[in-house]
XYZ file of N, CA and C in Angstrom:
423
model
N 13.645 0.189 3.524
C 13.021 -0.884 2.772
C 11.515 -0.738 2.692
N 10.988 0.397 3.040
C 9.547 0.608 2.946
C 9.100 0.466 1.496
N 7.812 0.350 1.307
C 7.290 0.324 -0.050
C 6.593 1.647 -0.330
N 6.478 1.951 -1.608
C 5.858 3.198 -2.030
C 4.415 2.944 -2.418
N 3.549 3.726 -1.824
C 2.129 3.673 -2.152
C 1.796 4.935 -2.938
N 1.007 4.779 -3.981
C 0.516 5.930 -4.723
C -0.924 6.189 -4.306
N -1.228 7.435 -4.009
C -2.597 7.851 -3.689
C -3.056 8.739 -4.832
N -4.002 8.221 -5.608
C -4.477 8.896 -6.809
C -5.848 9.500 -6.509
N -5.995 10.784 -6.770
C -7.267 11.457 -6.526
C -8.118 11.364 -7.782
N -9.303 10.769 -7.642
C -10.222 10.572 -8.760
C -11.553 11.248 -8.472
N -12.164 11.780 -9.496
C -13.506 12.321 -9.334
C -14.445 11.169 -8.986
N -15.385 11.414 -8.124
C -16.350 10.396 -7.716
C -17.489 10.381 -8.733
N -17.196 9.774 -9.889
C -18.178 9.692 -10.969
C -17.915 8.447 -11.803
N -18.941 7.962 -12.512
C -18.773 6.754 -13.323
C -17.652 6.918 -14.352
N -16.836 5.896 -14.478
C -15.771 5.868 -15.475
C -14.424 6.346 -14.994
N -14.374 7.080 -13.889
C -13.100 7.634 -13.422
C -12.128 6.530 -13.011
N -12.601 5.546 -12.283
C -11.734 4.463 -11.813
C -11.235 3.610 -12.971
N -12.125 3.211 -13.853
C -11.710 2.323 -14.948
C -10.720 3.013 -15.876
N -10.851 4.312 -16.048
C -9.915 5.052 -16.889
C -8.498 5.010 -16.305
N -8.369 5.218 -14.998
C -7.056 5.175 -14.353
C -6.477 3.762 -14.393
N -7.309 2.769 -14.115
C -6.848 1.377 -14.137
C -6.418 0.972 -15.542
N -7.163 1.390 -16.551
C -6.816 1.075 -17.941
C -5.471 1.670 -18.320
N -5.203 2.900 -17.892
C -3.925 3.545 -18.194
C -2.764 2.744 -17.601
N -2.927 2.296 -16.377
C -1.881 1.482 -15.740
C -1.747 0.135 -16.429
N -2.860 -0.471 -16.749
C -2.853 -1.774 -17.434
C -2.175 -1.682 -18.795
N -2.490 -0.639 -19.553
C -1.882 -0.459 -20.875
C -0.370 -0.312 -20.786
N 0.124 0.191 -19.664
C 1.565 0.365 -19.464
C 2.218 -0.895 -18.889
N 1.442 -1.960 -18.699
C 1.985 -3.217 -18.186
C 2.266 -3.209 -16.698
N 1.607 -2.330 -15.974
C 1.834 -2.209 -14.536
C 0.879 -3.131 -13.790
N 1.433 -3.943 -12.923
C 0.638 -4.860 -12.104
C 0.271 -4.163 -10.800
N -1.015 -4.112 -10.509
C -1.470 -3.558 -9.238
C -1.427 -4.685 -8.223
N -0.527 -4.573 -7.262
C -0.322 -5.627 -6.271
C -1.318 -5.527 -5.125
N -1.743 -4.298 -4.785
C -2.723 -4.079 -3.724
C -3.409 -2.755 -3.993
N -4.655 -2.648 -3.545
C -5.352 -1.377 -3.700
C -6.452 -1.222 -2.673
N -6.769 0.032 -2.449
C -7.838 0.400 -1.543
C -8.459 1.678 -2.090
N -9.757 1.809 -1.930
C -10.428 3.022 -2.371
C -11.167 3.614 -1.184
N -10.923 4.889 -0.950
C -11.642 5.637 0.084
C -12.396 6.742 -0.630
N -13.565 7.068 -0.150
C -14.343 8.087 -0.837
C -14.641 9.267 0.065
N -14.737 10.400 -0.586
C -15.239 11.626 0.035
C -16.415 12.063 -0.837
N -16.969 13.200 -0.593
C -18.159 13.605 -1.339
C -17.955 13.652 -2.844
N -16.997 14.427 -3.301
C -16.832 14.650 -4.729
C -15.665 13.894 -5.362
N -14.850 13.269 -4.548
C -13.696 12.574 -5.095
C -13.419 11.317 -4.284
N -12.601 10.447 -4.868
C -12.152 9.253 -4.182
C -10.636 9.227 -4.170
N -10.090 8.466 -3.257
C -8.639 8.282 -3.208
C -8.356 6.809 -3.478
N -7.710 6.558 -4.599
C -7.291 5.219 -4.976
C -5.878 5.030 -4.452
N -5.726 4.180 -3.448
C -4.399 3.876 -2.915
C -3.944 2.572 -3.547
N -2.768 2.607 -4.185
C -2.281 1.431 -4.893
C -0.805 1.170 -4.596
N -0.489 -0.108 -4.567
C 0.884 -0.593 -4.530
C 1.075 -1.269 -5.884
N 2.093 -0.864 -6.618
C 2.269 -1.360 -7.985
C 3.640 -1.999 -8.183
N 3.753 -2.714 -9.295
C 4.999 -3.414 -9.608
C 6.102 -2.474 -10.091
N 5.756 -1.316 -10.608
C 6.738 -0.370 -11.137
C 6.267 1.055 -10.832
N 6.708 1.578 -9.702
C 6.260 2.888 -9.242
C 6.673 4.001 -10.196
N 7.902 3.967 -10.700
C 8.377 5.034 -11.578
C 7.538 5.145 -12.844
N 7.259 4.014 -13.476
C 6.433 4.022 -14.687
C 5.010 4.448 -14.369
N 4.478 3.983 -13.259
C 3.121 4.380 -12.862
C 3.040 5.892 -12.679
N 4.050 6.483 -12.088
C 4.054 7.939 -11.893
C 4.059 8.667 -13.233
N 4.813 8.151 -14.187
C 4.837 8.761 -15.518
C 3.479 8.649 -16.189
N 2.853 7.491 -16.078
C 1.544 7.262 -16.693
C 0.481 8.163 -16.066
N 0.497 8.261 -14.758
C -0.522 9.031 -14.050
C -0.254 10.530 -14.069
N 1.004 10.916 -14.186
C 1.413 12.295 -14.007
C 0.751 13.322 -14.895
N 0.430 12.959 -16.117
C -0.159 13.932 -17.036
C -1.626 14.207 -16.767
N -2.311 13.249 -16.181
C -3.757 13.372 -16.079
C -4.298 13.431 -14.652
N -3.547 12.902 -13.692
C -4.074 12.758 -12.332
C -3.207 13.458 -11.304
N -3.868 13.935 -10.280
C -3.169 14.427 -9.104
C -2.921 13.218 -8.214
N -1.681 13.007 -7.815
C -1.362 11.855 -6.968
C -0.212 12.211 -6.052
N -0.056 11.400 -5.015
C 1.073 11.577 -4.103
C 1.715 10.215 -3.847
N 2.979 10.252 -3.444
C 3.710 9.043 -3.073
C 3.900 9.057 -1.565
N 3.669 7.903 -0.945
C 3.795 7.776 0.501
C 4.530 6.493 0.818
N 5.461 6.556 1.759
C 6.102 5.336 2.239
C 5.183 4.654 3.240
N 4.991 3.357 3.043
C 4.178 2.547 3.952
C 4.945 1.264 4.258
N 4.489 0.566 5.271
C 5.074 -0.720 5.653
C 4.121 -1.816 5.194
N 4.658 -2.854 4.587
C 3.866 -4.031 4.243
C 4.475 -5.219 4.988
N 3.724 -5.756 5.930
C 4.228 -6.840 6.783
C 3.591 -8.160 6.398
N 4.414 -9.197 6.321
C 3.942 -10.546 6.017
C 3.258 -11.140 7.233
N 2.143 -11.797 6.991
C 1.447 -12.518 8.058
C 0.787 -13.741 7.450
N 0.450 -14.685 8.281
C -0.286 -15.863 7.824
C -1.709 -15.451 7.499
N -2.304 -16.151 6.572
C -3.700 -15.905 6.224
C -4.570 -16.773 7.125
N -4.604 -16.395 8.418
C -5.373 -17.152 9.405
C -5.835 -16.218 10.522
N -6.768 -16.672 11.265
C -7.307 -15.880 12.372
C -6.214 -15.549 13.386
N -6.170 -14.300 13.802
C -5.226 -13.865 14.829
C -3.863 -13.452 14.324
N -3.595 -13.579 13.029
C -2.262 -13.292 12.500
C -1.891 -11.809 12.573
N -2.860 -10.948 12.559
C -2.591 -9.517 12.620
C -2.201 -9.057 14.028
N -2.661 -9.770 15.033
C -2.471 -9.362 16.426
C -1.007 -9.121 16.811
N -0.055 -10.022 16.491
C 1.345 -9.765 16.877
C 1.930 -8.514 16.212
N 1.508 -8.229 15.004
C 1.982 -7.036 14.308
C 1.491 -5.788 15.031
N 0.205 -5.762 15.314
C -0.374 -4.608 16.009
C 0.187 -4.461 17.420
N 0.411 -5.584 18.094
C 0.960 -5.548 19.448
C 2.356 -4.928 19.451
N 3.201 -5.354 18.525
C 4.569 -4.824 18.456
C 4.554 -3.312 18.204
N 3.711 -2.866 17.287
C 3.634 -1.439 16.986
C 3.056 -0.652 18.161
N 2.040 -1.212 18.794
C 1.409 -0.536 19.933
C 2.379 -0.393 21.105
N 3.119 -1.438 21.395
C 4.065 -1.396 22.517
C 5.171 -0.363 22.289
N 5.464 -0.047 21.022
C 6.477 0.957 20.701
C 5.851 2.337 20.498
N 4.557 2.432 20.778
C 3.821 3.703 20.658
C 3.858 4.263 19.240
N 3.801 3.370 18.258
C 3.758 3.782 16.855
C 2.295 3.899 16.445
N 1.927 5.076 15.953
C 0.547 5.339 15.576
C 0.242 4.789 14.181
N -0.892 4.128 14.045
C -1.364 3.624 12.754
C -2.406 4.598 12.227
N -2.125 5.169 11.061
C -3.054 6.124 10.452
C -4.146 5.397 9.666
N -3.754 4.374 8.914
C -4.713 3.513 8.216
C -3.992 2.247 7.779
N -4.773 1.259 7.375
C -4.177 0.018 6.880
C -5.179 -0.730 6.016
N -4.644 -1.629 5.188
C -5.452 -2.528 4.379
C -4.602 -3.758 4.090
N -5.220 -4.814 3.643
C -4.495 -6.073 3.478
C -4.651 -6.611 2.058
N -3.738 -7.503 1.687
C -3.839 -8.226 0.421
C -3.206 -9.592 0.590
N -3.637 -10.542 -0.225
C -3.089 -11.886 -0.127
C -1.785 -11.967 -0.901
N -0.921 -12.882 -0.465
C 0.353 -13.086 -1.118
C 0.261 -14.169 -2.168
N 1.394 -14.514 -2.756
C 1.399 -15.525 -3.811
C 1.521 -16.946 -3.271
N 1.938 -17.086 -2.029
C 2.069 -18.408 -1.438
C 0.790 -18.829 -0.733
N 0.666 -20.121 -0.462
C -0.525 -20.577 0.257
C -0.547 -20.012 1.676
N -1.699 -19.570 2.075
C -1.904 -19.023 3.415
C -0.979 -17.848 3.719
N -0.661 -17.045 2.700
C 0.231 -15.899 2.862
C -0.573 -14.620 2.621
N -0.393 -13.645 3.472
C -1.064 -12.354 3.332
C -0.121 -11.252 3.803
N -0.448 -10.035 3.414
C 0.306 -8.868 3.837
C -0.665 -7.822 4.349
N -0.208 -7.040 5.280
C -0.977 -5.894 5.736
C -0.143 -4.652 5.430
N -0.755 -3.696 4.746
C -0.126 -2.424 4.428
C -0.524 -1.455 5.527
N 0.473 -0.831 6.135
C 0.217 0.035 7.283
C 0.879 1.391 7.073
N 0.083 2.435 7.180
C 0.611 3.802 7.163
C 0.809 4.199 8.618
N 2.065 4.425 8.992
C 2.408 4.740 10.382
C 3.116 6.081 10.460
N 3.247 6.602 11.661
C 3.901 7.887 11.862
C 5.425 7.792 11.795
N 5.998 6.590 11.897
C 7.451 6.415 11.847
C 7.766 5.113 11.116
N 7.902 5.200 9.803
C 8.086 4.019 8.955
C 9.364 3.270 9.291
N 10.467 3.977 9.413
C 11.761 3.313 9.659
C 11.745 2.531 10.972
N 11.277 3.161 12.024
C 11.226 2.480 13.323
C 10.266 1.299 13.278
N 9.140 1.457 12.618
C 8.162 0.368 12.525
C 8.763 -0.835 11.809
N 9.442 -0.601 10.704
C 10.065 -1.712 9.975
C 11.143 -2.391 10.801
N 11.994 -1.616 11.432
C 13.051 -2.193 12.271
C 12.454 -3.025 13.397
N 11.419 -2.509 14.015
C 10.756 -3.201 15.112
C 10.115 -4.511 14.645
N 9.397 -4.460 13.538
C 8.757 -5.672 13.021
C 9.797 -6.716 12.639
N 10.848 -6.289 11.956
C 11.902 -7.229 11.569
C 12.592 -7.830 12.789
N 12.809 -7.028 13.823
C 13.422 -7.525 15.061
C 12.524 -8.550 15.754
N 11.222 -8.463 15.504
C 10.274 -9.419 16.070
C 9.983 -10.586 15.125
N 10.823 -10.745 14.097
C 10.674 -11.865 13.175
C 9.561 -11.702 12.160
N 9.080 -10.490 11.967
C 8.014 -10.223 11.004
C 8.646 -9.595 9.769
N 8.571 -10.294 8.646
C 9.184 -9.838 7.401
C 8.373 -8.707 6.781
N 9.074 -7.728 6.219
C 8.426 -6.629 5.514
C 8.893 -6.590 4.067
N 8.090 -5.984 3.209
C 8.407 -5.900 1.788
C 9.163 -4.620 1.471
N 9.852 -4.650 0.323
C 10.488 -3.459 -0.229
C 9.945 -3.264 -1.636
N 10.171 -2.088 -2.216
C 9.748 -1.856 -3.603
C 10.360 -2.891 -4.544
N 11.608 -3.245 -4.310
C 12.279 -4.240 -5.165
C 11.568 -5.587 -5.161
N 11.045 -5.985 -4.017
C 10.385 -7.287 -3.928
C 9.037 -7.319 -4.653
N 8.526 -6.161 -5.071
C 7.242 -6.093 -5.758
C 7.372 -6.118 -7.275
N 8.574 -5.934 -7.777
C 8.773 -5.926 -9.231
C 8.538 -7.314 -9.800
N 8.025 -7.317 -10.998
C 7.724 -8.608 -11.661
C 8.927 -9.082 -12.421
């Protein structure tokens, strides 16, 4: 039930980001979450979208990108809400490579996207601890 994240490699220059976003927008793809990391000459646009298959088709002709399974865990939008998630993963010795967060559609609802070394175990562990995780299906509009 993991979700698919797309990592799009963009040149670190004016116009590169808006061009990629426009292509997705023109295809009716909703960007549910995103993060941008930069290196010297390029950036990595990490996105969670409403329709991964269509996004791959749109991006495939022009951009180098990869698909990665990540965990998106529901948490309250309040102080300390991330702590139980991190505690559960830490106690199971699951390594976190990176993470970012986005707000949900409900009041005081947020999600944290986590890239871990063992997605299946992380999801099972979080669900066993009463922490809901998202699937690609739950992101479709």
